[in-house]
Each structure stands twice: as structure tokens, then as C-alpha cells.
CSV table of C-alpha atoms in Angstrom, one decimal:
chain,number,residue,atom,x,y,z
A,1,MET,CA,80.6,185.9,146.0
A,2,LYS,CA,78.9,184.2,143.0
A,3,PHE,CA,82.0,185.0,141.0
A,4,LYS,CA,84.3,183.5,143.6
A,5,PHE,CA,82.1,180.3,143.6
A,6,LEU,CA,82.4,180.0,139.8
A,7,VAL,CA,86.2,180.4,139.9
A,8,LEU,CA,86.5,177.7,142.5
A,9,SER,CA,84.2,175.4,140.6
A,10,ALA,CA,86.2,175.8,137.4
A,11,LEU,CA,89.5,175.1,139.3
A,12,PHE,CA,88.0,172.0,140.8
A,13,LEU,CA,86.9,170.7,137.4
A,14,PHE,CA,90.3,171.4,135.9
A,15,LEU,CA,92.1,169.5,138.6
A,16,LEU,CA,89.7,166.5,138.4
A,17,THR,CA,90.2,166.3,134.6
A,18,ALA,CA,94.0,166.4,134.9
A,19,SER,CA,93.9,163.6,137.5
A,20,ASN,CA,91.7,161.4,135.2
A,21,CYS,CA,94.0,162.0,132.2
A,22,SER,CA,97.0,161.0,134.2
A,23,SER,CA,95.3,157.9,135.5
A,24,SER,CA,94.1,156.9,132.0
A,25,SER,CA,97.5,157.3,130.6
A,26,ASP,CA,98.9,154.9,133.1
A,27,VAL,CA,96.4,152.2,132.2
A,28,ASN,CA,96.7,152.4,128.4
A,29,GLU,CA,100.4,153.0,128.2
A,30,ALA,CA,101.6,151.8,124.8
A,31,PRO,CA,103.7,148.6,124.9
A,32,GLU,CA,107.3,148.5,124.0
A,33,LEU,CA,108.0,147.6,120.3
A,34,ASP,CA,109.5,144.2,121.2
A,35,GLU,CA,106.3,143.3,122.9
A,36,VAL,CA,104.2,143.7,119.7
A,37,ASP,CA,103.4,140.6,117.7
A,38,THR,CA,103.8,141.8,114.1
A,39,THR,CA,103.8,138.3,112.5
A,40,ASP,CA,101.4,137.7,109.7
A,41,PRO,CA,99.8,134.3,110.5
A,42,VAL,CA,99.6,133.4,106.8
A,43,GLU,CA,103.3,134.2,106.3
A,44,GLU,CA,104.2,132.1,109.3
A,45,GLU,CA,102.4,129.1,108.0
A,46,GLU,CA,104.0,129.5,104.6
A,47,GLU,CA,107.5,129.6,106.2
A,48,GLU,CA,106.8,126.5,108.2
A,49,GLY,CA,105.7,124.8,105.0
A,50,VAL,CA,109.0,125.7,103.4
A,51,GLU,CA,110.9,124.3,106.3
A,52,GLU,CA,109.0,121.1,106.1
A,53,GLU,CA,109.7,120.8,102.4
A,54,GLU,CA,113.4,121.4,103.1
A,55,ALA,CA,113.4,118.7,105.8
A,56,THR,CA,111.8,116.2,103.3
A,57,GLU,CA,114.4,117.1,100.7
A,58,GLU,CA,117.1,116.6,103.4
A,59,ASN,CA,115.8,113.1,104.2
A,60,TYR,CA,115.9,112.1,100.5
A,61,SER,CA,118.7,113.6,98.5
A,62,THR,CA,121.3,114.9,101.1
A,63,MET,CA,121.0,112.2,103.8
A,64,THR,CA,124.3,110.4,104.5
A,65,VAL,CA,125.5,107.9,101.9
A,66,PRO,CA,126.9,104.9,103.9
A,67,ALA,CA,129.5,104.0,101.4
A,68,ASP,CA,133.0,105.6,101.3
A,69,PRO,CA,133.5,107.3,97.9
A,70,GLY,CA,137.2,107.1,98.2
A,71,SER,CA,140.1,109.4,99.1
A,72,GLY,CA,139.7,113.0,98.0
A,73,LEU,CA,136.2,112.3,96.7
A,74,GLU,CA,132.6,113.1,97.7
A,75,TRP,CA,129.2,112.0,96.6
A,76,GLU,CA,127.3,113.9,94.0
A,77,PHE,CA,123.5,113.4,93.9
A,78,GLN,CA,122.2,112.4,90.4
A,79,ASP,CA,119.0,114.1,89.2
A,80,PHE,CA,117.5,111.0,87.7
A,81,SER,CA,116.9,109.8,91.2
A,82,ASP,CA,113.3,109.8,92.2
A,83,ASP,CA,111.3,110.4,95.4
A,84,PHE,CA,108.0,109.6,93.7
A,85,GLU,CA,106.4,112.8,95.2
A,86,TYR,CA,103.9,113.1,92.4
A,87,GLU,CA,100.8,111.4,91.1
A,88,ALA,CA,101.2,109.0,88.1
A,89,PRO,CA,98.0,107.0,87.6
A,90,ALA,CA,98.5,103.5,86.0
A,91,GLY,CA,96.9,104.3,82.7
A,92,ASN,CA,98.2,107.9,82.3
A,93,LYS,CA,101.4,108.4,84.2
A,94,GLY,CA,102.4,111.8,82.9
A,95,ASP,CA,105.7,113.7,82.3
A,96,ALA,CA,107.0,113.5,85.9
A,97,PHE,CA,107.1,109.7,85.6
A,98,PHE,CA,108.1,109.4,81.9
A,99,ASN,CA,110.9,111.9,82.2
A,100,LYS,CA,112.7,109.3,84.2
A,101,TRP,CA,111.1,105.9,83.6
A,102,ASP,CA,109.6,103.6,81.1
A,103,ASP,CA,106.7,101.6,82.5
A,104,TYR,CA,108.1,98.3,81.1
A,105,TYR,CA,111.2,96.1,80.9
A,106,HIS,CA,114.2,97.3,79.0
A,107,ASN,CA,113.3,95.1,76.0
A,108,ASN,CA,110.1,93.4,74.7
A,109,TRP,CA,110.3,90.4,77.0
A,110,SER,CA,107.1,90.1,79.1
A,111,GLY,CA,108.7,88.3,82.1
A,112,PRO,CA,109.7,84.9,83.4
A,113,GLY,CA,107.5,81.9,84.1
A,114,LEU,CA,103.9,82.8,84.8
A,115,THR,CA,104.8,86.5,84.8
A,116,GLU,CA,103.1,88.9,82.4
A,117,TRP,CA,104.2,92.5,82.8
A,118,SER,CA,101.7,95.1,81.8
A,119,ARG,CA,102.2,98.9,81.4
A,120,ASP,CA,98.9,99.7,83.1
A,121,ILE,CA,99.9,98.0,86.4
A,122,PRO,CA,102.6,100.2,88.0
A,123,PHE,CA,101.5,103.6,89.4
A,124,VAL,CA,102.7,106.4,91.7
A,125,ALA,CA,100.4,107.6,94.5
A,126,ASP,CA,100.8,108.8,98.1
A,127,GLY,CA,104.5,109.4,97.5
A,128,LEU,CA,105.2,105.8,96.6
A,129,LEU,CA,105.9,103.8,93.5
A,130,GLN,CA,103.4,100.9,93.7
A,131,ILE,CA,103.5,97.6,91.8
A,132,PRO,CA,100.6,95.3,92.5
A,133,ALA,CA,100.1,91.8,91.3
A,134,LYS,CA,96.8,90.0,90.3
A,135,ARG,CA,95.6,87.0,88.4
A,136,LYS,CA,95.2,87.6,84.7
A,137,GLU,CA,91.6,86.9,83.9
A,138,GLY,CA,90.9,83.5,82.3
A,139,SER,CA,94.5,82.3,82.7
A,140,ASP,CA,97.1,81.1,85.2
A,141,LYS,CA,99.3,84.1,84.5
A,142,ILE,CA,100.3,86.7,87.1
A,143,SER,CA,99.6,90.2,85.8
A,144,THR,CA,102.1,92.6,87.4
A,145,GLY,CA,104.6,95.4,86.5
A,146,CYS,CA,108.1,96.4,85.7
A,147,ILE,CA,109.7,99.9,85.3
A,148,THR,CA,113.1,100.8,83.8
A,149,ASN,CA,115.0,104.0,84.4
A,150,LYS,CA,115.8,105.9,81.2
A,151,THR,CA,119.4,106.8,82.4
A,152,ARG,CA,121.9,104.0,82.5
A,153,VAL,CA,124.5,103.8,85.2
A,154,GLN,CA,128.1,102.6,85.2
A,155,TYR,CA,130.7,102.2,88.0
A,156,PRO,CA,131.7,104.0,90.2
A,157,VAL,CA,128.1,104.5,91.4
A,158,TYR,CA,126.0,104.1,94.5
A,159,VAL,CA,122.4,103.1,94.1
A,160,GLU,CA,120.0,102.9,97.1
A,161,ALA,CA,116.2,102.5,97.5
A,162,ARG,CA,113.8,102.5,100.4
A,163,ALA,CA,111.1,99.9,99.9
A,164,LYS,CA,108.5,97.6,101.6
A,165,ILE,CA,108.3,94.2,99.9
A,166,MET,CA,105.2,92.2,99.4
A,167,ASN,CA,103.7,89.6,101.7
A,168,SER,CA,103.9,87.2,98.8
A,169,VAL,CA,105.9,84.2,97.4
A,170,LEU,CA,106.4,86.4,94.3
A,171,ALA,CA,109.9,87.9,93.7
A,172,ASN,CA,110.3,91.6,94.4
A,173,GLY,CA,113.4,93.1,92.8
A,174,ILE,CA,115.4,96.3,92.5
A,175,TRP,CA,118.3,95.5,90.3
A,176,MET,CA,120.6,96.6,87.4
A,177,LEU,CA,121.1,94.8,84.0
A,178,SER,CA,123.3,95.5,81.0
A,179,PRO,CA,121.4,96.1,77.7
A,180,ASP,CA,122.7,92.8,76.3
A,181,ASP,CA,121.5,90.9,79.4
A,182,THR,CA,125.0,89.5,80.2
A,183,GLN,CA,125.8,91.4,83.4
A,184,GLU,CA,123.5,91.9,86.4
A,185,ILE,CA,123.7,93.3,89.9
A,186,ASP,CA,120.8,92.6,92.3
A,187,ILE,CA,120.5,95.4,94.9
A,188,MET,CA,117.7,93.4,96.6
A,189,GLU,CA,115.6,90.4,95.7
A,190,ALA,CA,113.0,89.1,98.1
A,191,TYR,CA,110.4,86.5,98.6
A,192,GLY,CA,108.6,87.8,101.6
A,193,ALA,CA,105.5,85.7,102.1
A,194,GLU,CA,104.2,84.7,105.5
A,195,TYR,CA,102.8,81.6,104.0
A,196,SER,CA,101.6,80.0,100.8
A,197,GLU,CA,98.5,78.0,100.4
A,198,SER,CA,99.9,76.5,97.2
A,199,ALA,CA,103.2,75.5,98.6
A,200,GLN,CA,103.4,72.4,100.8
A,201,ALA,CA,107.0,73.2,101.8
A,202,SER,CA,107.5,75.8,104.5
A,203,HIS,CA,108.3,79.3,103.2
A,204,ALA,CA,109.9,80.4,106.5
A,205,TRP,CA,113.5,80.1,105.1
A,206,TYR,CA,112.8,82.7,102.5
A,207,GLU,CA,110.7,85.2,104.5
A,208,VAL,CA,113.7,86.1,106.8
A,209,ARG,CA,116.3,86.3,104.0
A,210,MET,CA,117.2,89.0,101.5
A,211,HIS,CA,119.0,87.9,98.3
A,212,ILE,CA,121.9,90.3,97.4
A,213,SER,CA,124.0,89.0,94.5
A,214,HIS,CA,125.2,89.4,91.0
A,215,HIS,CA,125.2,87.4,87.7
A,216,VAL,CA,127.4,87.1,84.7
A,217,PHE,CA,125.9,85.3,81.7
A,218,ILE,CA,126.7,83.7,78.4
A,219,ARG,CA,123.5,83.9,76.4
A,220,ASP,CA,124.2,81.2,73.7
A,221,PRO,CA,124.4,78.5,74.8
A,222,PHE,CA,122.8,79.9,78.0
A,223,GLN,CA,125.1,79.8,81.1
A,224,ASP,CA,124.7,81.7,84.3
A,225,TYR,CA,127.1,82.3,87.2
A,226,GLN,CA,126.1,83.8,90.5
A,227,PRO,CA,127.7,83.3,93.9
A,228,LYS,CA,126.1,80.5,95.9
A,229,ASP,CA,127.7,81.2,99.3
A,230,ALA,CA,125.5,81.7,102.4
A,231,GLY,CA,126.3,85.5,102.5
A,232,SER,CA,124.3,86.0,99.3
A,233,TRP,CA,121.2,85.3,101.4
A,234,TYR,CA,121.4,88.0,104.1
A,235,MET,CA,119.6,87.4,107.4
A,236,LYS,CA,119.6,89.4,110.6
A,237,ASP,CA,117.7,88.7,113.8
A,238,ASN,CA,115.0,86.8,111.9
A,239,ILE,CA,113.7,90.1,110.5
A,240,LYS,CA,110.7,89.6,108.3
A,241,TRP,CA,111.4,92.1,105.5
A,242,ARG,CA,107.8,92.4,104.5
A,243,GLU,CA,106.8,94.0,107.8
A,244,ASP,CA,108.5,97.4,107.3
A,245,TYR,CA,110.4,99.7,105.0
A,246,HIS,CA,114.1,99.1,104.7
A,247,THR,CA,116.9,100.7,102.6
A,248,TYR,CA,118.8,98.6,100.2
A,249,GLY,CA,122.0,99.9,98.5
A,250,VAL,CA,125.0,98.8,96.5
A,251,TYR,CA,128.2,100.5,95.8
A,252,TRP,CA,129.5,99.3,92.4
A,253,ARG,CA,133.0,100.6,92.9
A,254,ASP,CA,134.7,99.1,89.9
A,255,PRO,CA,134.3,95.9,87.7
A,256,TRP,CA,135.7,93.7,90.5
A,257,HIS,CA,134.2,95.2,93.6
A,258,LEU,CA,130.6,95.4,95.0
A,259,GLU,CA,129.5,96.5,98.5
A,260,TYR,CA,125.9,95.8,99.7
A,261,TYR,CA,124.3,98.0,102.3
A,262,ILE,CA,121.0,97.3,104.2
A,263,ASP,CA,119.6,100.0,106.5
A,264,GLY,CA,122.9,101.9,106.1
A,265,VAL,CA,125.1,99.1,107.2
A,266,LEU,CA,127.7,97.3,105.1
A,267,VAL,CA,126.5,93.6,105.1
A,268,ARG,CA,128.4,92.1,102.2
A,269,THR,CA,131.5,92.7,100.0
A,270,VAL,CA,132.2,90.8,96.9
A,271,SER,CA,135.6,91.5,95.4
A,272,GLY,CA,138.2,90.1,93.0
A,273,LYS,CA,138.1,88.0,89.9
A,274,GLU,CA,137.4,84.7,91.7
A,275,GLN,CA,134.3,86.1,93.4
A,276,ILE,CA,133.0,88.2,90.5
A,277,ASP,CA,133.7,85.8,87.5
A,278,PRO,CA,135.5,82.6,88.4
A,279,LEU,CA,134.2,80.8,85.2
A,280,PHE,CA,135.6,83.4,82.8
A,281,TYR,CA,132.1,84.3,81.4
A,282,THR,CA,133.2,87.9,80.9
A,283,ASN,CA,136.2,87.0,78.8
A,284,ALA,CA,136.3,89.6,76.0
A,285,THR,CA,137.7,87.3,73.3
A,286,ASN,CA,136.0,84.0,74.1
A,287,PRO,CA,133.5,83.8,77.0
A,288,GLY,CA,133.9,80.7,79.1
A,289,ASP,CA,137.4,79.9,77.7
A,290,THR,CA,139.7,79.4,80.8
A,291,SER,CA,142.8,79.1,78.7
A,292,THR,CA,143.1,82.8,78.3
A,293,ASP,CA,142.2,85.5,80.8
A,294,THR,CA,140.6,88.5,79.2
A,295,ARG,CA,137.9,88.9,81.8
A,296,THR,CA,136.3,92.3,82.0
A,297,GLY,CA,134.3,91.8,85.1
A,298,LEU,CA,131.1,93.9,85.7
A,299,ASN,CA,132.2,96.7,83.3
A,300,LYS,CA,129.1,97.5,81.2
A,301,GLU,CA,126.5,100.2,81.5
A,302,MET,CA,123.3,99.0,83.2
A,303,ASP,CA,119.7,99.8,83.4
A,304,ILE,CA,118.0,100.3,86.8
A,305,ILE,CA,114.9,98.0,87.0
A,306,ILE,CA,112.2,97.7,89.6
A,307,ASP,CA,109.8,94.8,89.2
A,308,VAL,CA,107.7,91.9,90.5
A,309,GLU,CA,108.0,88.4,89.0
A,310,ASP,CA,106.6,84.9,89.3
A,311,GLN,CA,109.9,83.1,88.7
A,312,ASP,CA,109.8,79.8,86.9
A,313,TRP,CA,112.4,78.2,89.1
A,314,ARG,CA,109.9,78.6,91.9
A,315,SER,CA,106.6,78.1,90.2
A,316,SER,CA,107.8,75.3,87.9
A,317,PRO,CA,110.9,73.8,89.5
A,318,ALA,CA,113.0,71.5,87.4
A,319,SER,CA,112.6,68.8,90.0
A,320,GLY,CA,108.9,68.7,89.3
A,321,ASN,CA,108.4,68.3,93.1
A,322,GLN,CA,105.1,69.9,94.1
A,323,SER,CA,106.4,70.5,97.6
A,324,ASP,CA,109.0,72.9,96.1
A,325,THR,CA,106.4,74.9,94.2
A,326,TYR,CA,105.8,78.6,95.1
A,327,THR,CA,103.2,80.6,93.2
A,328,PRO,CA,100.3,82.5,94.7
A,329,THR,CA,96.7,81.3,94.7
A,330,ASP,CA,93.7,83.3,93.7
A,331,ASN,CA,92.8,83.7,97.4
A,332,GLU,CA,96.3,85.0,98.2
A,333,LEU,CA,96.2,87.4,95.2
A,334,ALA,CA,92.9,88.8,96.5
A,335,ASP,CA,95.0,90.5,99.2
A,336,THR,CA,95.9,93.5,97.1
A,337,GLU,CA,97.7,95.3,99.9
A,338,GLY,CA,99.8,92.2,100.7
A,339,HIS,CA,100.6,91.8,97.0
A,340,THR,CA,101.9,95.3,96.3
A,341,LEU,CA,105.6,96.3,96.2
A,342,LYS,CA,106.0,99.8,97.5
A,343,VAL,CA,109.1,102.0,96.9
A,344,ASP,CA,109.5,105.3,98.8
A,345,TRP,CA,112.5,106.6,96.8
A,346,ILE,CA,115.5,105.6,94.8
A,347,ARG,CA,118.6,107.7,94.8
A,348,ILE,CA,121.8,107.5,92.7
A,349,TYR,CA,125.2,109.1,93.6
A,350,LYS,CA,128.5,109.4,91.7
A,351,PRO,CA,131.8,110.1,93.4
A,352,VAL,CA,133.5,113.3,92.3
A,353,GLU,CA,136.5,115.3,93.4
A,354,LYS,CA,136.1,117.5,96.4
């Protein structure tokens, strides 16, 4: 009887154990492979970072160029463009900057009027080229900056920059100039101030206009032609250009054709001998001589320049009329943020065969 009891007890325990094992297996059943998250969180963050870098690069170098390169051609990005995604302190700018730029004008001239360019003014920080302006201590001079690209450009070429101009009566410029200073293309030139304590006349006309133009010069005796038509002072919806970043571009297609683009829109075309050089200043044999026509137009290599200026035609007008005078006061210059030109990027493209 005792033996029978032991056998029955063993059988009961066996069945109970088997039942528990079956039940446990149901609860802890292994998930299918496609339900397992095998992603390394660190790797995922790194991949997202790469995607963000690629998106930034897309926004800068491969975003659409608004100009048409021509039949059978496409735009080729030039590596001396710059997105300013590096640090370049004013006094020690480093290789990233100096591989592409000189921190001065393209010759030893220190600037027009009250301007005094200094190498230790421009700097790169927070992904921006920044050129502030301040009063030179103990003088009436404006201490500010100018940079020049080390690679010259020549037509056909498209040059475009994204910039935020100063809230200042000072001139902000992104432009191109031939080494002999006889041919110039102004991609943008702005006087964006909201007001001027020193100027009795209203500055409202300038603050809503962007100057887009070109010059041809005779240096001796000095003569300067630039278009004077209303279209050279672009205005749209009373936009105050100082309030935001905008893109400014020019397609220098050939010696006789310029197209100006603002925020990706064609806003001005200057084309033909009578618009580019009606006074024969680019005559190859005798500049200014209208008896022969050997005009070359805008045909020379040019340096790309970004700068700030106190231009003498504004600070010391020929009329001598104080109401026509525009130059910043010490109080205005104390607003450093308002007196800093900021450039997000500048890009250059050449048309090439597809």
C-alpha cells in the first residue's frame, strides 16, 4: 500500500511539473526576429548626424542655381566657394580662411572717404563671415574690414551670396573688380539704416533699395560710367533689406550681358554695348574715343570682394550740403550688432558641357 502511494505521488509530481513547464513556455516565448530592436543607439545618432551634414551641404553647394547656363550646359560648383563653416578669429584666421581669402583689399588702398580697412576686423564665427564697423580711436575714421578671394573669376560665371546687411548708413558690398580697377560688377550694394542721427535728410529712400549695377572706368584722367536708370536701385514691396537674410547673385554671361538675381528671382538684365559701355571707356586702343569702336565690354578677370565702406560721396558730398550727409555717429556705432555685415555663404558656378 505504501509503495502504491509513493508511485501515485511521483506520478502527480511529474504531471504538475510538465504542466508548469508548458505554461512557462507560453509566457516567455521568444519574439520573432523582426520584433527585436538590434539598433545601436550610438550608431543611430551618428547616422542622423551624417544625414544632417548632407542636408546642410545640399542647401549650400547643390541647391538650384536660378540662372540658365545655356543650351547643352550645366552648372559646375567651384571649390573656392565658401560656406564659412569654420572658426577664423579676427587676429588669427587660420588656414581654412587663408586658403581662400586675403583679409584685405586687392591692393594697398585702405578704403574710400572716412573708411580705414584693418586686417584684424573681419572674422568667421557661428557659420558666418562677419565684418563689423567701429570708430577708430582718436579720429573721425571708420575702422572696418574687407576681404578678397584668392581665385579670380571671368565670364561665364554665376556668383551668389546669402547675406544680412547692416542697420547702418555705411555701404555693404559684395562685388567684383578687375586687378587694374577699370571694370566692376556690383552683385549687391546696400545702405540699410533705419535712421541716422547725423543725417538731416530722410534715409527712407535707401533703406528699401538694393543697388545692383556695374562700372567701367578710365583711371587717368578719372572717368566713371555706371547705369543711372531706376532699375539699378531695386525695390520690392518696401522690403527693408537689413531685417533678414537674402540671396544676391549675378550671372556674368559674357562681356555684354549681366543678369541679377535676388532671392532666386531674375530682377534685372543689362545687355548690349549701349547698356554696358555707351561711352567707349573699354575701347582697347583709345579709351573714351568714340571715333573708333574697339570696345571690349566687361572682359577682364575679376577679384571677388566683400567689404564695408564709409563712401565719401555720402559722408562728404560734393554739394557740401549737410542735409545730404550720411555717416554714422559714435552712438550709432555703439550698436555693434546693427553695424555688422553677416555673410552665410558665397558660391561660384561655371557652366560646363553636360
